[in-house]
Amino acid sequence: MKSETVETNDLLYMIQYELKAIIEEKNPIIELSNIPDKITADFTKLKQVFQNLITNAIKFHKFDEVPKIEISCKDEPDFWQFSVKDHGIGIKPDYFERIFVLFQK
């Protein structure tokens, strides 16, 4: 892992700028709370995770609702715990194993 100091708010605003076209089309509500100014992380991987989560939340929202994405962070003793919550269509429990098995090592 290539760790460096990441200015977290700047990263999240950069992602929103890069997703400008889909954001202008869907007009999501994106709320940031308790985001630390700086963390030590792999910039590329962190950007990819946030970008994918935000993009999916915008694309897969309920038809009759404005997409809403809440990004927050909790300061744990040895790490930062980020949370990304959306009000999307969800995933049927039947597909959990099929989808999340990809993330097992």
Coordinates of C-alpha atoms in Angstrom, one line a residue:
M1 CA 0.0 0.0 0.0
K2 CA 1.3 3.4 -1.0
S3 CA 0.4 5.7 1.9
E4 CA 0.5 9.4 1.8
T5 CA -1.3 12.4 3.4
V6 CA -4.7 12.8 1.7
E7 CA -6.8 16.0 2.1
T8 CA -10.1 14.2 2.5
N9 CA -12.5 17.1 1.8
D10 CA -10.5 18.1 -1.3
L11 CA -10.6 14.5 -2.5
L12 CA -14.4 14.3 -2.1
Y13 CA -14.9 17.7 -3.9
M14 CA -12.6 16.5 -6.7
I15 CA -14.7 13.4 -7.2
Q16 CA -17.8 15.5 -7.3
Y17 CA -16.2 17.8 -9.9
E18 CA -15.2 14.7 -12.0
L19 CA -18.7 13.4 -11.8
K20 CA -20.1 16.7 -12.8
A21 CA -22.1 15.4 -15.8
I22 CA -24.0 12.7 -13.8
I23 CA -24.5 15.1 -10.9
E24 CA -26.0 17.8 -13.1
E25 CA -28.3 15.2 -14.7
K26 CA -29.5 13.5 -11.5
N27 CA -29.2 16.4 -9.0
P28 CA -28.3 14.2 -6.0
I29 CA -28.1 15.5 -2.4
I30 CA -24.6 14.8 -1.1
E31 CA -24.0 15.5 2.6
L32 CA -20.6 15.3 4.2
S33 CA -20.3 15.2 8.0
N34 CA -17.4 14.8 10.4
I35 CA -14.9 14.4 7.5
P36 CA -11.3 14.7 8.8
D37 CA -9.1 17.3 7.1
K38 CA -6.3 14.9 6.5
I39 CA -5.7 11.2 6.7
T40 CA -2.9 8.8 5.8
A41 CA -4.1 6.5 3.0
D42 CA -3.5 5.2 -0.5
F43 CA -4.9 8.1 -2.5
T44 CA -5.7 6.2 -5.6
K45 CA -7.5 3.4 -3.8
L46 CA -9.4 5.8 -1.5
K47 CA -10.5 7.8 -4.5
Q48 CA -11.6 4.7 -6.4
V49 CA -13.7 3.5 -3.5
F50 CA -15.5 6.8 -2.9
Q51 CA -16.0 7.4 -6.7
N52 CA -17.5 4.0 -7.2
L53 CA -19.8 4.3 -4.1
I54 CA -21.0 7.8 -5.1
T55 CA -21.5 6.8 -8.8
N56 CA -23.5 3.7 -7.8
A57 CA -25.6 5.7 -5.4
I58 CA -26.5 8.2 -8.1
K59 CA -27.1 5.6 -10.8
F60 CA -29.1 3.1 -8.7
H61 CA -31.6 5.3 -6.9
K62 CA -35.3 4.8 -6.4
F63 CA -37.1 6.0 -9.5
D64 CA -39.4 8.5 -7.8
E65 CA -36.8 10.0 -5.4
V66 CA -33.8 12.3 -5.6
P67 CA -30.6 10.4 -4.9
K68 CA -29.3 11.2 -1.4
I69 CA -25.8 10.2 -0.3
E70 CA -24.5 10.7 3.2
I71 CA -20.8 10.4 3.8
S72 CA -19.5 10.6 7.3
C73 CA -16.5 9.5 9.4
K74 CA -15.9 8.3 12.9
D75 CA -12.5 8.6 14.6
E76 CA -11.7 5.2 16.0
P77 CA -8.5 4.7 18.2
D78 CA -6.4 3.2 15.4
F79 CA -8.2 4.2 12.2
W80 CA -10.9 6.4 10.5
Q81 CA -14.2 4.6 9.9
F82 CA -15.9 6.1 6.9
S83 CA -19.6 5.4 6.2
V84 CA -21.4 6.0 2.9
K85 CA -25.1 5.7 3.1
D86 CA -27.6 6.1 0.2
H87 CA -31.3 5.8 -0.3
G88 CA -31.0 3.5 -3.3
I89 CA -32.8 0.5 -4.6
G90 CA -30.8 -1.9 -2.4
I91 CA -29.7 -5.4 -3.0
K92 CA -31.9 -8.4 -2.5
P93 CA -30.5 -10.7 0.2
D94 CA -30.5 -13.6 -2.4
Y95 CA -27.6 -11.8 -4.1
F96 CA -25.4 -10.9 -1.1
E97 CA -23.2 -13.9 -1.3
R98 CA -22.8 -13.6 -5.1
I99 CA -21.9 -10.0 -4.9
F100 CA -19.8 -9.7 -1.7
V101 CA -17.8 -12.9 -2.2
L102 CA -15.7 -10.8 -4.6
F103 CA -14.4 -8.8 -1.7
Q104 CA -13.2 -11.8 0.3
K105 CA -9.5 -12.7 0.4

